[in-house]
XYZ file of C-alpha atoms in Angstrom:
443
model
C 6.782 -52.498 20.016
C 8.009 -49.064 18.899
C 8.162 -50.266 15.303
C 4.627 -51.626 15.507
C 3.330 -48.278 16.780
C 5.208 -46.453 14.001
C 3.687 -48.696 11.326
C 0.175 -48.150 12.656
C 0.759 -44.367 12.689
C 1.789 -44.618 9.028
C -1.428 -46.521 8.267
C -3.550 -43.821 9.939
C -1.624 -41.091 8.133
C -2.388 -42.763 4.827
C -6.068 -42.998 5.714
C -6.298 -39.316 6.647
C -4.221 -37.629 4.001
C -4.393 -39.851 0.910
C -7.395 -39.169 -1.430
C -9.798 -42.029 -0.994
C -12.223 -41.961 -3.864
C -10.105 -42.416 -6.976
C -7.800 -44.979 -8.443
C -4.646 -43.074 -7.330
C -5.868 -43.049 -3.733
C -6.646 -46.737 -3.840
C -3.236 -47.494 -5.273
C -1.571 -45.395 -2.591
C -3.489 -47.147 0.166
C -2.580 -50.500 -1.319
C 1.096 -49.611 -1.365
C 1.006 -48.369 2.224
C -0.792 -51.487 3.399
C 1.591 -53.860 1.625
C 4.724 -52.009 2.746
C 3.644 -51.857 6.382
C 2.649 -55.538 6.309
C 6.078 -56.466 4.949
C 7.774 -54.232 7.532
C 5.707 -55.885 10.244
C 6.815 -59.240 8.926
C 10.396 -58.260 9.733
C 9.368 -58.537 13.377
C 8.185 -62.116 12.864
C 4.974 -63.937 12.013
C 2.969 -62.304 14.793
C 4.187 -58.829 13.910
C 3.419 -59.284 10.217
C -0.041 -60.675 10.910
C -0.882 -57.923 13.406
C 0.195 -55.043 11.144
C -1.577 -56.576 8.133
C -4.848 -56.939 10.049
C -4.625 -53.401 11.424
C -3.975 -52.061 7.938
C -6.933 -53.913 6.459
C -9.225 -52.741 9.254
C -8.129 -49.116 8.812
C -8.759 -49.368 5.078
C -12.035 -51.244 5.378
C -14.178 -48.065 5.372
C -12.712 -46.484 2.223
C -12.765 -49.853 0.463
C -16.437 -50.244 1.385
C -17.219 -46.741 0.131
C -15.380 -47.410 -3.103
C -17.313 -50.636 -3.654
C -20.619 -48.812 -3.176
C -19.802 -45.637 -5.104
C -17.480 -46.788 -7.827
C -17.590 -50.559 -8.383
C -15.356 -50.117 -11.389
C -12.471 -49.107 -9.125
C -12.644 -52.087 -6.785
C -14.922 -55.112 -6.509
C -15.588 -57.278 -3.419
C -13.595 -60.124 -4.973
C -10.703 -57.770 -5.643
C -10.896 -56.459 -2.076
C -10.852 -59.997 -0.642
C -7.988 -60.970 -2.935
C -6.092 -57.884 -1.886
C -6.703 -58.630 1.794
C -5.392 -62.172 1.338
C -2.331 -60.791 -0.464
C -1.637 -58.349 2.363
C -1.991 -61.070 4.993
C 0.209 -63.390 2.931
C 2.884 -60.696 2.667
C 2.837 -60.035 6.410
C 2.858 -63.694 7.440
C 5.207 -64.785 4.643
C 7.842 -62.182 5.420
C 7.389 -63.002 9.105
C 8.177 -66.679 8.439
C 11.188 -65.719 6.362
C 12.496 -63.411 9.095
C 12.046 -66.068 11.777
C 13.890 -68.581 9.587
C 16.749 -66.124 9.067
C 16.817 -65.438 12.801
C 17.078 -69.142 13.543
C 19.965 -69.457 11.086
C 21.711 -66.494 12.704
C 21.194 -68.029 16.140
C 22.662 -71.340 14.998
C 25.630 -69.504 13.507
C 26.124 -67.521 16.727
C 25.908 -70.697 18.814
C 28.423 -72.523 16.649
C 30.681 -69.480 16.690
C 30.472 -69.305 20.466
C 31.264 -73.021 20.748
C 34.170 -72.572 18.345
C 35.505 -69.606 20.286
C 34.931 -71.322 23.633
C 37.041 -74.313 22.575
C 39.727 -72.429 20.695
C 42.831 -70.684 22.034
C 42.793 -67.077 20.808
C 46.584 -66.743 20.666
C 47.610 -69.870 18.742
C 44.337 -70.901 17.088
C 44.741 -74.393 18.569
C 42.020 -76.012 20.683
C 42.158 -74.914 24.321
C 41.785 -77.115 27.421
C 38.012 -77.435 26.894
C 38.526 -78.377 23.249
C 41.252 -80.865 24.179
C 39.055 -82.612 26.739
C 36.231 -82.851 24.196
C 38.504 -84.360 21.536
C 40.217 -86.654 24.017
C 36.908 -88.037 25.309
C 35.723 -88.673 21.741
C 39.022 -90.327 20.789
C 39.005 -92.624 23.823
C 35.355 -93.576 23.203
C 35.945 -94.783 19.645
C 39.496 -96.104 20.065
C 40.203 -99.775 19.339
C 43.748 -99.569 20.659
C 45.714 -97.270 22.943
C 45.378 -93.481 23.003
C 48.371 -91.401 24.075
C 48.156 -87.988 25.716
C 51.335 -85.920 25.763
C 51.527 -82.797 27.939
C 54.351 -80.359 27.140
C 55.559 -77.613 29.474
C 58.157 -75.125 28.247
C 61.295 -74.775 30.355
C 62.195 -71.274 31.578
C 59.637 -69.584 29.336
C 59.290 -66.913 32.013
C 62.802 -65.730 31.090
C 61.586 -64.740 27.620
C 58.738 -62.609 28.956
C 60.962 -60.908 31.497
C 63.918 -60.289 29.197
C 62.360 -59.206 25.881
C 58.690 -58.663 26.739
C 55.320 -60.398 26.639
C 54.736 -59.560 22.966
C 57.814 -61.602 22.052
C 56.633 -64.332 24.403
C 53.268 -64.465 22.620
C 55.017 -64.663 19.260
C 57.174 -67.502 20.552
C 54.094 -69.371 21.775
C 52.492 -69.020 18.343
C 55.647 -70.349 16.688
C 55.798 -73.304 19.077
C 52.104 -74.039 18.470
C 52.781 -74.141 14.731
C 55.712 -76.520 15.199
C 53.704 -78.849 17.407
C 50.837 -78.824 14.912
C 53.143 -79.385 11.921
C 55.061 -82.155 13.678
C 51.868 -83.980 14.594
C 50.297 -83.683 11.146
C 47.277 -85.929 10.683
C 48.332 -88.326 13.436
C 46.253 -86.634 16.135
C 45.179 -83.373 17.780
C 47.303 -80.557 19.215
C 46.083 -78.071 21.843
C 47.293 -75.292 24.081
C 46.265 -75.860 27.690
C 47.160 -72.338 28.767
C 50.269 -70.397 29.707
C 53.271 -72.296 28.372
C 51.580 -75.719 28.353
C 50.628 -77.627 25.218
C 49.129 -81.070 24.717
C 48.899 -83.679 21.987
C 46.359 -86.489 21.559
C 47.588 -89.436 19.491
C 45.016 -92.190 18.807
C 45.652 -95.853 17.941
C 49.215 -95.922 19.199
C 51.440 -97.577 21.797
C 54.064 -96.525 24.320
C 56.955 -96.863 21.894
C 55.300 -94.741 19.207
C 54.310 -92.155 21.819
C 57.947 -91.974 22.914
C 59.076 -91.488 19.320
C 56.581 -88.636 18.927
C 57.762 -87.087 22.209
C 61.351 -87.128 20.970
C 60.311 -85.582 17.638
C 58.360 -82.834 19.418
C 61.253 -82.177 21.774
C 63.714 -81.866 18.880
C 61.351 -79.600 16.938
C 60.837 -77.276 19.909
C 64.569 -77.086 20.645
C 65.359 -75.720 17.174
C 66.162 -71.965 17.252
C 63.481 -69.271 16.843
C 63.946 -65.838 15.325
C 61.722 -63.368 17.178
C 62.377 -59.841 15.975
C 66.092 -59.197 16.387
C 66.503 -62.090 18.832
C 67.431 -65.713 18.285
C 65.806 -67.760 21.016
C 66.286 -71.304 22.235
C 63.852 -73.145 24.467
C 63.175 -76.720 25.552
C 60.146 -78.586 26.825
C 59.454 -81.234 29.454
C 56.972 -83.825 28.182
C 54.804 -86.251 30.119
C 52.992 -89.205 28.540
C 49.881 -91.036 29.744
C 48.162 -93.869 27.906
C 44.506 -94.904 27.796
C 43.213 -97.299 28.930
C 46.389 -98.288 30.825
C 46.560 -95.143 32.959
C 42.924 -94.078 32.804
C 39.780 -94.350 30.730
C 38.548 -90.759 30.945
C 40.004 -87.436 29.914
C 40.316 -85.938 33.410
C 42.292 -88.883 34.786
C 44.522 -89.116 31.733
C 45.241 -85.382 31.789
C 46.161 -85.443 35.467
C 48.514 -88.384 35.041
C 50.152 -86.894 31.960
C 50.801 -83.743 34.002
C 52.292 -85.839 36.818
C 54.640 -87.435 34.270
C 55.498 -83.992 32.877
C 56.434 -82.679 36.331
C 58.530 -85.795 36.881
C 60.389 -85.133 33.627
C 60.926 -81.503 34.623
C 62.160 -82.444 38.084
C 64.558 -85.088 36.765
C 65.624 -82.880 33.821
C 64.393 -85.368 31.231
C 63.085 -84.494 27.788
C 60.119 -86.811 28.311
C 58.889 -89.643 30.486
C 55.857 -91.930 30.747
C 53.576 -91.895 33.762
C 54.575 -94.264 36.544
C 52.315 -94.916 39.553
C 55.308 -94.642 41.899
C 55.502 -90.922 41.059
C 51.853 -90.394 41.939
C 49.998 -90.764 45.212
C 46.405 -89.725 44.614
C 45.295 -90.327 48.202
C 42.782 -88.206 50.124
C 45.428 -87.553 52.798
C 47.855 -86.169 50.229
C 45.188 -83.932 48.703
C 44.275 -82.622 52.150
C 47.941 -82.033 52.966
C 48.416 -80.104 49.722
C 45.402 -77.923 50.439
C 46.562 -77.284 54.001
C 50.071 -76.338 52.823
C 48.633 -73.852 50.350
C 46.487 -72.271 53.074
C 49.367 -72.298 55.578
C 51.503 -70.273 53.156
C 48.662 -67.850 52.457
C 47.932 -67.356 56.182
C 51.565 -67.197 57.324
C 51.102 -70.292 59.501
C 54.577 -71.737 58.957
C 57.451 -71.014 61.329
C 61.220 -70.762 61.205
C 63.498 -72.528 63.642
C 66.929 -70.930 63.988
C 69.780 -73.350 64.448
C 72.984 -71.686 65.693
C 76.123 -72.475 63.717
C 79.088 -72.408 66.069
C 82.703 -72.008 65.007
C 84.858 -74.904 66.158
C 87.899 -72.728 66.738
C 86.234 -69.869 68.566
C 83.206 -71.546 70.120
C 81.201 -68.502 69.152
C 77.963 -68.367 67.118
C 78.773 -67.442 63.516
C 75.244 -67.350 62.158
C 71.750 -68.773 62.539
C 70.455 -71.227 59.962
C 66.724 -70.689 59.314
C 64.855 -73.979 58.996
C 61.227 -74.068 57.840
C 58.774 -75.795 60.173
C 55.095 -76.523 59.722
C 53.141 -76.854 62.973
C 49.965 -78.398 61.558
C 46.763 -78.709 63.571
C 47.257 -82.226 64.919
C 51.000 -82.732 64.460
C 54.106 -81.113 63.020
C 54.764 -81.985 59.384
C 58.475 -82.751 58.870
C 60.397 -80.836 56.163
C 61.225 -84.149 54.488
C 57.505 -84.391 53.715
C 56.285 -80.879 52.966
C 59.318 -79.559 51.037
C 59.127 -82.280 48.309
C 55.338 -81.840 48.309
C 55.744 -78.110 47.669
C 58.116 -78.931 44.818
C 55.679 -81.383 43.309
C 52.563 -79.190 43.419
C 54.245 -75.972 42.297
C 54.487 -74.243 45.687
C 58.254 -74.401 46.100
C 58.843 -70.835 44.900
C 56.138 -69.567 47.266
C 57.686 -71.534 50.130
C 61.150 -70.192 49.296
C 59.930 -66.588 49.148
C 58.147 -66.996 52.487
C 61.307 -68.421 54.086
C 63.506 -65.616 52.739
C 61.075 -62.875 53.792
C 60.520 -64.306 57.284
C 64.242 -64.856 57.795
C 65.133 -61.324 56.709
C 62.452 -59.811 58.968
C 63.750 -61.713 61.979
C 67.283 -60.651 61.129
C 66.146 -57.025 60.989
C 64.646 -57.280 64.486
C 67.824 -58.842 65.876
C 70.008 -56.168 64.314
C 67.687 -53.420 65.553
C 67.971 -54.785 69.099
C 71.759 -54.631 68.901
C 72.438 -58.338 68.324
C 75.366 -59.032 65.987
C 73.503 -61.678 63.951
C 73.619 -63.321 60.572
C 70.967 -65.595 59.062
C 71.197 -68.134 56.249
C 68.514 -70.203 54.492
C 68.701 -73.432 52.508
C 67.667 -73.450 48.858
C 66.692 -76.332 46.647
C 68.751 -76.947 43.496
C 65.939 -75.793 41.236
C 65.348 -72.612 43.235
C 69.007 -71.592 42.975
C 68.741 -71.769 39.179
C 65.628 -69.580 38.971
C 66.597 -66.477 36.959
C 64.879 -63.951 39.247
C 66.186 -65.323 42.564
C 68.649 -62.486 43.154
C 65.939 -59.876 42.455
C 63.594 -61.483 44.980
C 66.302 -61.601 47.639
C 67.314 -58.013 46.897
C 63.677 -56.893 47.292
C 63.370 -58.673 50.660
C 66.627 -57.136 51.930
C 65.589 -53.661 50.795
C 62.121 -53.958 52.353
C 63.644 -54.718 55.766
C 66.723 -52.496 55.354
C 69.125 -55.392 55.924
C 72.604 -55.464 54.347
C 73.260 -58.422 52.055
C 76.392 -59.406 53.968
C 74.210 -60.353 56.954
C 72.076 -62.780 54.959
C 73.393 -65.984 53.414
C 72.297 -68.795 51.121
C 73.130 -72.468 51.592
C 72.957 -74.962 48.730
C 73.832 -78.631 48.430
C 77.111 -79.525 46.782
C 75.236 -81.666 44.293
C 73.549 -78.510 42.997
C 76.847 -77.066 41.844
C 78.235 -80.396 40.651
C 75.171 -81.254 38.562
C 75.243 -78.076 36.456
C 78.178 -75.830 37.420
C 77.782 -73.566 34.382
C 74.185 -72.684 35.191
C 74.884 -72.382 38.920
C 77.740 -69.916 38.334
C 75.474 -67.095 37.166
C 73.072 -66.943 40.154
C 75.879 -67.333 42.681
C 77.746 -64.454 41.001
C 74.599 -62.296 41.179
C 74.242 -63.098 44.877
C 77.864 -62.141 45.502
C 77.212 -58.769 43.840
C 74.465 -58.241 46.412
C 76.969 -59.100 49.129
C 75.061 -62.309 49.932
C 77.468 -65.145 50.753
C 76.778 -68.722 49.619
C 77.787 -71.875 51.472
C 77.614 -75.617 50.803
C 75.292 -77.842 52.785
C 74.979 -81.602 52.601
C 71.409 -81.561 53.959
C 68.215 -81.160 52.019
C 66.492 -77.740 51.909
C 64.460 -77.001 55.028
C 66.185 -79.607 57.225
């Protein structure tokens, strides 16, 4: 609107200040009228038409005077022709501008779609792009379609030890290896965080397994990031369409179930098996309730006294997690594996440690000579930041490490003694004793 007003002001200025009754004045008015009509056209067809009409109306009086006084300067036919030319310029440039605007809008839309389906870090399709490609592949497939979901093992260590910039560089390098390894056989994507995915059309379970092994080997090869040489592995889950599902959402969920199974069992890759999945409404409700129970501090600890056989005196209290749900208590044998499966085990462990240390602080403050120990799962013991989390809990409650202990199953140490040695040594430096337990965590 401001531009329209400006153009009309220019028209009036020309009418007032340009000499009207000679050829130079007529030429000047013509130029002004054409220029303003073209400028109006930059606002679109309506803008060009409006400015052209206003210009012709403003110039109608001097044109009429010129026709009467000096027909040699301008004739009625010339005036009509000129008016048509002005209107054509306004409308024509308006059409051109609207066409260019439509092209720009299409380009912006395509760019937005491209950006919305593309991972900014690696340049690979993101989860939205993967789902789109997977749906299209399944729809036109004549044979099986394989979906492989890859989750990097202990990627968090890289971010914490040498920084997030190095972690991003590592993710880019892994994305390139996955893309190069796949070639023209399918589509690669980054789902987010340290998760990648691969869609392989027209395949079978054996070929999908071969690809999983190739991807695993490629990812395991060393990386040079700055001054560091890094090694990392991936856990891979495979789901096949239509065997395991005929839509992208189902296939993605089952591939992730297989991936978590591979991670839990320390396998390089595995194919989805229904026995590892229980997609029942009760299980979904239980998962949701467990998440809320942890957020709202609705779990409880039961303290089992450990009595020395020789002295008959209480040596320590073993903290056992309990979940008093609305209608019934959920046994640890049910909710501890569930927490492991749905990614809540670390949260559950941290809650248990914090609650146990707080209770120990209250006992010590009341004068009770007490010690408390908690059970840890094998995977939790091997988490690289475990000692830091325990140290933070002890410091927050002002409890000495010698009063707090960790219990682990013997199988934890036997399965991977080299990896278990480091966290146990870190716990000893905190003064936290470790003991062997033949029971599962939380029991």
